[in-house]
Amino acid sequence: MSEAGLSKTTGWAALASSHPLLAFLDAALRGSGQVVFMNNPLTGALNFLAMFWGAWVGGTTLAVAFGSVVGTVISTAVAQASGAERGALRKGLHGFNGMLVGAGIATFLGGTALAWAVLVFASGIAAVVTLAVEKVLATWDTPGLTFPFIFTTWVVLLAAYRLPAWPIDGLPAAALAAQTAAGGVGAAGTAAAVADAFGLVEAARAVLTSVSQVFFVDDPLAGAIFLLALAVESRRCAALAAAGAALAVGCAWALGADRAAISHGLWGYSAVLTAPALGCVFVARTSSALGHCAAGTLLTVILQGAFFTLAQTAGIPPLTIPFVLSTWLFLLARRGREAAPGT
Amino acid sequence: MSEAGLSKTTGWAALASSHPLLAFLDAALRGSGQVVFMNNPLTGALNFLAMFWGAWVGGTTLAVAFGSVVGTVISTAVAQASGAERGALRKGLHGFNGMLVGAGIATFLGGTALAWAVLVFASGIAAVVTLAVEKVLATWDTPGLTFPFIFTTWVVLLAAYRLPAWPIDGLPAAALAAQTAAGGVGAAGTAAAVADAFGLVEAARAVLTSVSQVFFVDDPLAGAIFLLALAVESRRCAALAAAGAALAVGCAWALGADRAAISHGLWGYSAVLTAPALGCVFVARTSSALGHCAAGTLLTVILQGAFFTLAQTAGIPPLTIPFVLSTWLFLLARRGREAAPGT
Amino acid sequence: MSEAGLSKTTGWAALASSHPLLAFLDAALRGSGQVVFMNNPLTGALNFLAMFWGAWVGGTTLAVAFGSVVGTVISTAVAQASGAERGALRKGLHGFNGMLVGAGIATFLGGTALAWAVLVFASGIAAVVTLAVEKVLATWDTPGLTFPFIFTTWVVLLAAYRLPAWPIDGLPAAALAAQTAAGGVGAAGTAAAVADAFGLVEAARAVLTSVSQVFFVDDPLAGAIFLLALAVESRRCAALAAAGAALAVGCAWALGADRAAISHGLWGYSAVLTAPALGCVFVARTSSALGHCAAGTLLTVILQGAFFTLAQTAGIPPLTIPFVLSTWLFLLARRGREAAPGT
């Protein structure tokens, strides 16, 4: 979104505008950057680099890295073919949902020929969903964020349960919300969870891994590269992303959430996006902005827990819906200040 | 929607306008036709004929056929009494959701006195839901489609689980999404499913049955009558409905979906509506239209699988929600072309 | 909403406007009154009185009563700090969702220090959700009703399943919709349910308890005080609230719903709000209004059953969502009269 990216890279910007193919490459790279709100091709390039680093070092497969590239390209191309508004296309606003769909589907479907066909189709659908969602939300001057990615990926995963030709691995087994008999929900385990402290190194790892989990990568070093990519465009946003993850990891730990899940970044990845969204991307730097940013990040943690429960009932992961709902609520509330309730 | 219907039936149109009762009959018949988007009383009459054919030959009960008639009449009457816009009433746009509610509730609640009371009340509610949904969607110049039918029927079926006086049969037993241990979701069975080929006759039966399942009828000959009724008003739409069902049946089969479900038309009935909706009803005949139509139909098949999983978790059938979501997304995306994302 | 409240209490109104603190107290009291749509500080004061009566006599804890006070104050304060529109603030339209969040969270989380921290945070979030929801619904000139309370409370309860430090009691154990083998859903029990009659005294208790359950109180005398509080501002609304509860209790009993649930007011509390909303608060006193009011109340009963099924699948209570959906549909349908469907 920020225009700073253009100035910082005028040399490349000039080159990019010299040839349609380069312009498309530029849009695709900015699409990768827009996953973390950065309208900057260098941020996007570093994000892709981190995807491949995660594939080689971080235990994710190469399919995930290539899937993120293919998804970005397909969704950007489909949006262009569908006649999407030029400015938005150039800023990469039609690419980031495709990148996440590509990485997500490769994560759960693997790299079979059919999986790639589904990935390509779903990335195109993500472009259609983006146009539809933006059309609806424009009514309240609110962005679609990663909702098109979430909707598209959920649909593909839910359908897989009925389409045996789509063998999917790594989905959370569907289960009903479980209450522990004594002392209400999960009271057992509280003691244990609170007892053993969370080492600073372990906490730092959890924070960086939370950043990488935004891209389905489970590796702290990849997370560091993603943060660096963010800092290339905005140091403030990078700091907020890290701070958001730290706040989320801290809260989840203090409230006795599952330690393994925290360490794998599953309680922090949504907050990685909420904090910069409410702290520097969509709002002016006012005194109240930072307060809203903190409150929105806390709400994101609670929503993360709520959707672990709700999504598992359906046998799917929450993805980044906690970030989307929290950010929508706080942005709409700002717009709502002028509107009189009930009128 | 199409005005051609009026011209083709001017004789009847003149007669219909001669007396309020005939005008109401005309609106009710067009309501039946609007289930498949046809503003044509003859299409509606043939649809009702197919309902009774299905009752006598196709194994559905007479209650389902009569229920569809009562539902159409009640919802049209309630909409008229509620002061709905005249033009929409005359076109039957307040009748088709009632027809489906009537057929659906008679299918699951049977023909007891209480079932009829519920059917009448629910058909009236469908008219209220239609007015509400159309009011909201008018903001984006998008039609409500069969959503009022889906919402109303889901509510009645979900309530039945807590109201023993409403004995309901034939609901899918509520179940959590099931993963097969080996090789992820439903990998087992793939081989088998792909192994035995789907005969052409069996495929044709599945396609025609898909058409009849739009109306809760499970009979290929009834499906043929429904297609004929469609062709009376628009041969192109009839061809697209059949093509949509064929594409859906083919995909479901290729992806290893349950054979019995495919044969009973449960994987094709939503596509029967999506294809004409995106191919000739709501969009101009552009070169890109047919591409969107095919993509939307494919998305409908995936959504069908997704909602088999999701709806069964709640113990209800998906009804035509896959058609509604896919059509909304593609229609809103067209409208979204002019709108700039994020603004 | 009604302006009568202002005239009836001009003395207090003058005093209230004399000092910011008194003005805030006035807004908080009106917030309590707005739970039942009454813009009247005396109604609010009596509602709080009934909360404490319920705590001492009716078996609810003092935490629930104090929670309702804290929730009202926090949400009103946060809305004021967020720059909400003055008129709406003065009418208490930013307090009633907080009051319900406070009572609800104290009911399920109890009175531990952490529970109070969650209660305070959630009450503030309720103010944010209110601003957001009102902004969206203003597009169709429709009020947010108690949706912000429902959304916020559901999120906190769902999150509790993953946060062992939040021991929650009294939640319905998550369960799938259950079909009885013979004769479809819950056919067994019908005989029994219809057999033993519902005594008039028992029915009256159920009606009054339904009124108290709007505020998480399970006590007929508290319900009587809540009705009195309503009557202070509008006798017609009080009569409609009681009539709505009576209609709901009668229908639930006739349809064989669980007797214990009916006696505890769980089938009537939503109707307590729908009837006055559609009978005197949001609509003019037309001849058709009463018919819509009755139909909307009946729909509320069916929605109550539907959400008992749906919410229990996720392990949460339905709260007042049946009231919200039924009222939204009928209000939007009125607005929709002028709009032409599909255009």
PDB file of C-alpha atoms in Angstrom, chain A residues 82-85 88 93-94 114 121 125 128-132 134-136 138-143 151 154-156 158-176 313-315, chain B residues 139-140 176-179 183-190 252 254-258 267 292 295 298-299 301-303 305-306 308-310 312-313 325 328-330 332-333 335-343:
ATOM      1  CA  SER A  82     -10.544 -10.471 -15.946  1.00  0.00           C
ATOM      2  CA  GLY A  83      -9.960  -6.770 -16.439  1.00  0.00           C
ATOM      3  CA  ALA A  84      -9.096  -5.887 -12.838  1.00  0.00           C
ATOM      4  CA  GLU A  85      -8.299  -2.250 -12.127  1.00  0.00           C
ATOM      5  CA  ALA A  88      -4.405  -2.408  -7.984  1.00  0.00           C
ATOM      6  CA  LEU A  93      -3.057  -6.510  -4.743  1.00  0.00           C
ATOM      7  CA  HIS A  94      -4.226  -9.410  -6.944  1.00  0.00           C
ATOM      8  CA  LEU A 114      -3.462 -33.594  -9.741  1.00  0.00           C
ATOM      9  CA  PHE A 121      -7.362 -23.762 -10.598  1.00  0.00           C
ATOM     10  CA  ILE A 125     -10.440 -18.844  -8.231  1.00  0.00           C
ATOM     11  CA  VAL A 128     -12.193 -14.191  -8.730  1.00  0.00           C
ATOM     12  CA  VAL A 129     -12.949 -14.276  -4.993  1.00  0.00           C
ATOM     13  CA  THR A 130     -10.672 -11.248  -4.507  1.00  0.00           C
ATOM     14  CA  LEU A 131     -12.606  -9.224  -7.111  1.00  0.00           C
ATOM     15  CA  ALA A 132     -15.916 -10.248  -5.494  1.00  0.00           C
ATOM     16  CA  GLU A 134     -13.267  -6.205  -2.785  1.00  0.00           C
ATOM     17  CA  LYS A 135     -16.489  -5.232  -4.589  1.00  0.00           C
ATOM     18  CA  VAL A 136     -18.573  -5.960  -1.470  1.00  0.00           C
ATOM     19  CA  ALA A 138     -15.643  -1.280  -1.010  1.00  0.00           C
ATOM     20  CA  THR A 139     -19.098  -0.269   0.309  1.00  0.00           C
ATOM     21  CA  TRP A 140     -17.423   0.398   3.665  1.00  0.00           C
ATOM     22  CA  ASP A 141     -14.009   1.353   2.302  1.00  0.00           C
ATOM     23  CA  THR A 142     -12.491  -1.803   3.833  1.00  0.00           C
ATOM     24  CA  PRO A 143      -9.844  -4.105   2.262  1.00  0.00           C
ATOM     25  CA  PHE A 151     -12.163 -19.055   1.682  1.00  0.00           C
ATOM     26  CA  TRP A 154     -10.988 -24.001   3.171  1.00  0.00           C
ATOM     27  CA  VAL A 155     -13.248 -25.022   0.272  1.00  0.00           C
ATOM     28  CA  VAL A 156     -10.520 -27.151  -1.338  1.00  0.00           C
ATOM     29  CA  LEU A 158     -13.293 -29.525   2.904  1.00  0.00           C
ATOM     30  CA  ALA A 159     -13.969 -30.963  -0.568  1.00  0.00           C
ATOM     31  CA  ALA A 160     -10.956 -33.293  -0.233  1.00  0.00           C
ATOM     32  CA  TYR A 161     -12.851 -35.259   2.442  1.00  0.00           C
ATOM     33  CA  ARG A 162     -15.290 -36.351  -0.291  1.00  0.00           C
ATOM     34  CA  LEU A 163     -12.897 -36.613  -3.243  1.00  0.00           C
ATOM     35  CA  PRO A 164     -10.605 -39.642  -2.631  1.00  0.00           C
ATOM     36  CA  ALA A 165      -8.480 -38.723  -5.653  1.00  0.00           C
ATOM     37  CA  TRP A 166      -7.241 -35.728  -3.591  1.00  0.00           C
ATOM     38  CA  PRO A 167      -5.192 -37.454  -0.891  1.00  0.00           C
ATOM     39  CA  ILE A 168      -4.588 -34.788   1.727  1.00  0.00           C
ATOM     40  CA  ASP A 169      -2.144 -35.113   4.613  1.00  0.00           C
ATOM     41  CA  GLY A 170      -1.515 -33.071   7.720  1.00  0.00           C
ATOM     42  CA  LEU A 171      -5.053 -31.848   8.287  1.00  0.00           C
ATOM     43  CA  PRO A 172      -6.114 -31.638  11.947  1.00  0.00           C
ATOM     44  CA  ALA A 173      -8.395 -34.627  12.639  1.00  0.00           C
ATOM     45  CA  ALA A 174     -11.940 -33.306  12.985  1.00  0.00           C
ATOM     46  CA  ALA A 175     -12.950 -33.293  16.651  1.00  0.00           C
ATOM     47  CA  LEU A 176     -15.632 -31.773  18.852  1.00  0.00           C
ATOM     48  CA  THR A 313     -14.906 -29.211  14.383  1.00  0.00           C
ATOM     49  CA  ALA A 314     -14.936 -29.090  10.581  1.00  0.00           C
ATOM     50  CA  GLY A 315     -11.514 -30.713  10.201  1.00  0.00           C
TER      51      GLY A 315
ATOM     52  CA  THR B 139     -26.521  -2.882  -2.869  1.00  0.00           C
ATOM     53  CA  TRP B 140     -24.286  -4.796  -5.287  1.00  0.00           C
ATOM     54  CA  LEU B 176     -17.479 -35.368  11.680  1.00  0.00           C
ATOM     55  CA  ALA B 177     -15.268 -35.110   8.597  1.00  0.00           C
ATOM     56  CA  ALA B 178     -13.538 -38.491   8.400  1.00  0.00           C
ATOM     57  CA  GLN B 179      -9.889 -38.936   7.458  1.00  0.00           C
ATOM     58  CA  GLY B 183      -2.302 -41.649   2.735  1.00  0.00           C
ATOM     59  CA  GLY B 184      -4.526 -38.895   4.036  1.00  0.00           C
ATOM     60  CA  VAL B 185      -8.164 -38.149   3.316  1.00  0.00           C
ATOM     61  CA  GLY B 186      -9.998 -41.029   1.620  1.00  0.00           C
ATOM     62  CA  ALA B 187      -6.983 -42.219  -0.309  1.00  0.00           C
ATOM     63  CA  ALA B 188      -8.298 -45.719   0.168  1.00  0.00           C
ATOM     64  CA  GLY B 189     -11.012 -46.320  -2.391  1.00  0.00           C
ATOM     65  CA  THR B 190      -9.314 -44.166  -5.003  1.00  0.00           C
ATOM     66  CA  ALA B 252     -16.991 -36.093  -9.494  1.00  0.00           C
ATOM     67  CA  ALA B 254     -12.816 -38.618 -12.166  1.00  0.00           C
ATOM     68  CA  LEU B 255     -12.038 -37.435  -8.617  1.00  0.00           C
ATOM     69  CA  GLY B 256     -13.332 -40.660  -7.113  1.00  0.00           C
ATOM     70  CA  ALA B 257     -16.517 -39.366  -5.472  1.00  0.00           C
ATOM     71  CA  ASP B 258     -19.040 -41.899  -4.133  1.00  0.00           C
ATOM     72  CA  TRP B 267     -23.000 -34.230  -7.359  1.00  0.00           C
ATOM     73  CA  HIS B 292     -16.513 -18.018 -16.560  1.00  0.00           C
ATOM     74  CA  ALA B 295     -14.911 -22.195 -14.209  1.00  0.00           C
ATOM     75  CA  LEU B 298     -16.062 -26.523 -11.704  1.00  0.00           C
ATOM     76  CA  LEU B 299     -16.033 -24.400  -8.543  1.00  0.00           C
ATOM     77  CA  VAL B 301     -18.429 -29.222  -7.917  1.00  0.00           C
ATOM     78  CA  ILE B 302     -15.691 -28.434  -5.367  1.00  0.00           C
ATOM     79  CA  LEU B 303     -18.171 -26.469  -3.243  1.00  0.00           C
ATOM     80  CA  GLY B 305     -17.892 -31.651  -1.887  1.00  0.00           C
ATOM     81  CA  ALA B 306     -17.007 -28.976   0.687  1.00  0.00           C
ATOM     82  CA  PHE B 308     -21.208 -32.371   1.910  1.00  0.00           C
ATOM     83  CA  THR B 309     -18.515 -32.270   4.633  1.00  0.00           C
ATOM     84  CA  LEU B 310     -19.649 -29.059   6.344  1.00  0.00           C
ATOM     85  CA  GLN B 312     -23.122 -33.225   7.438  1.00  0.00           C
ATOM     86  CA  THR B 313     -21.253 -31.981  10.515  1.00  0.00           C
ATOM     87  CA  LEU B 325     -21.965 -19.210  -3.619  1.00  0.00           C
ATOM     88  CA  TRP B 328     -22.550 -14.893  -6.362  1.00  0.00           C
ATOM     89  CA  LEU B 329     -18.738 -14.927  -6.549  1.00  0.00           C
ATOM     90  CA  PHE B 330     -18.599 -14.797 -10.341  1.00  0.00           C
ATOM     91  CA  LEU B 332     -19.763  -9.972  -7.962  1.00  0.00           C
ATOM     92  CA  ALA B 333     -16.353 -10.401  -9.621  1.00  0.00           C
ATOM     93  CA  ARG B 335     -19.233  -6.072 -10.985  1.00  0.00           C
ATOM     94  CA  GLY B 336     -15.874  -5.788  -9.199  1.00  0.00           C
ATOM     95  CA  ARG B 337     -13.962  -5.261 -12.415  1.00  0.00           C
ATOM     96  CA  GLU B 338     -14.613  -1.546 -12.270  1.00  0.00           C
ATOM     97  CA  ALA B 339     -13.947  -1.282  -8.523  1.00  0.00           C
ATOM     98  CA  ALA B 340     -10.372  -0.880  -7.312  1.00  0.00           C
ATOM     99  CA  PRO B 341      -9.494  -3.416  -4.595  1.00  0.00           C
ATOM    100  CA  GLY B 342      -8.879  -1.869  -1.219  1.00  0.00           C
ATOM    101  CA  THR B 343     -10.638   1.327  -2.153  1.00  0.00           C
TER     102      THR B 343
END
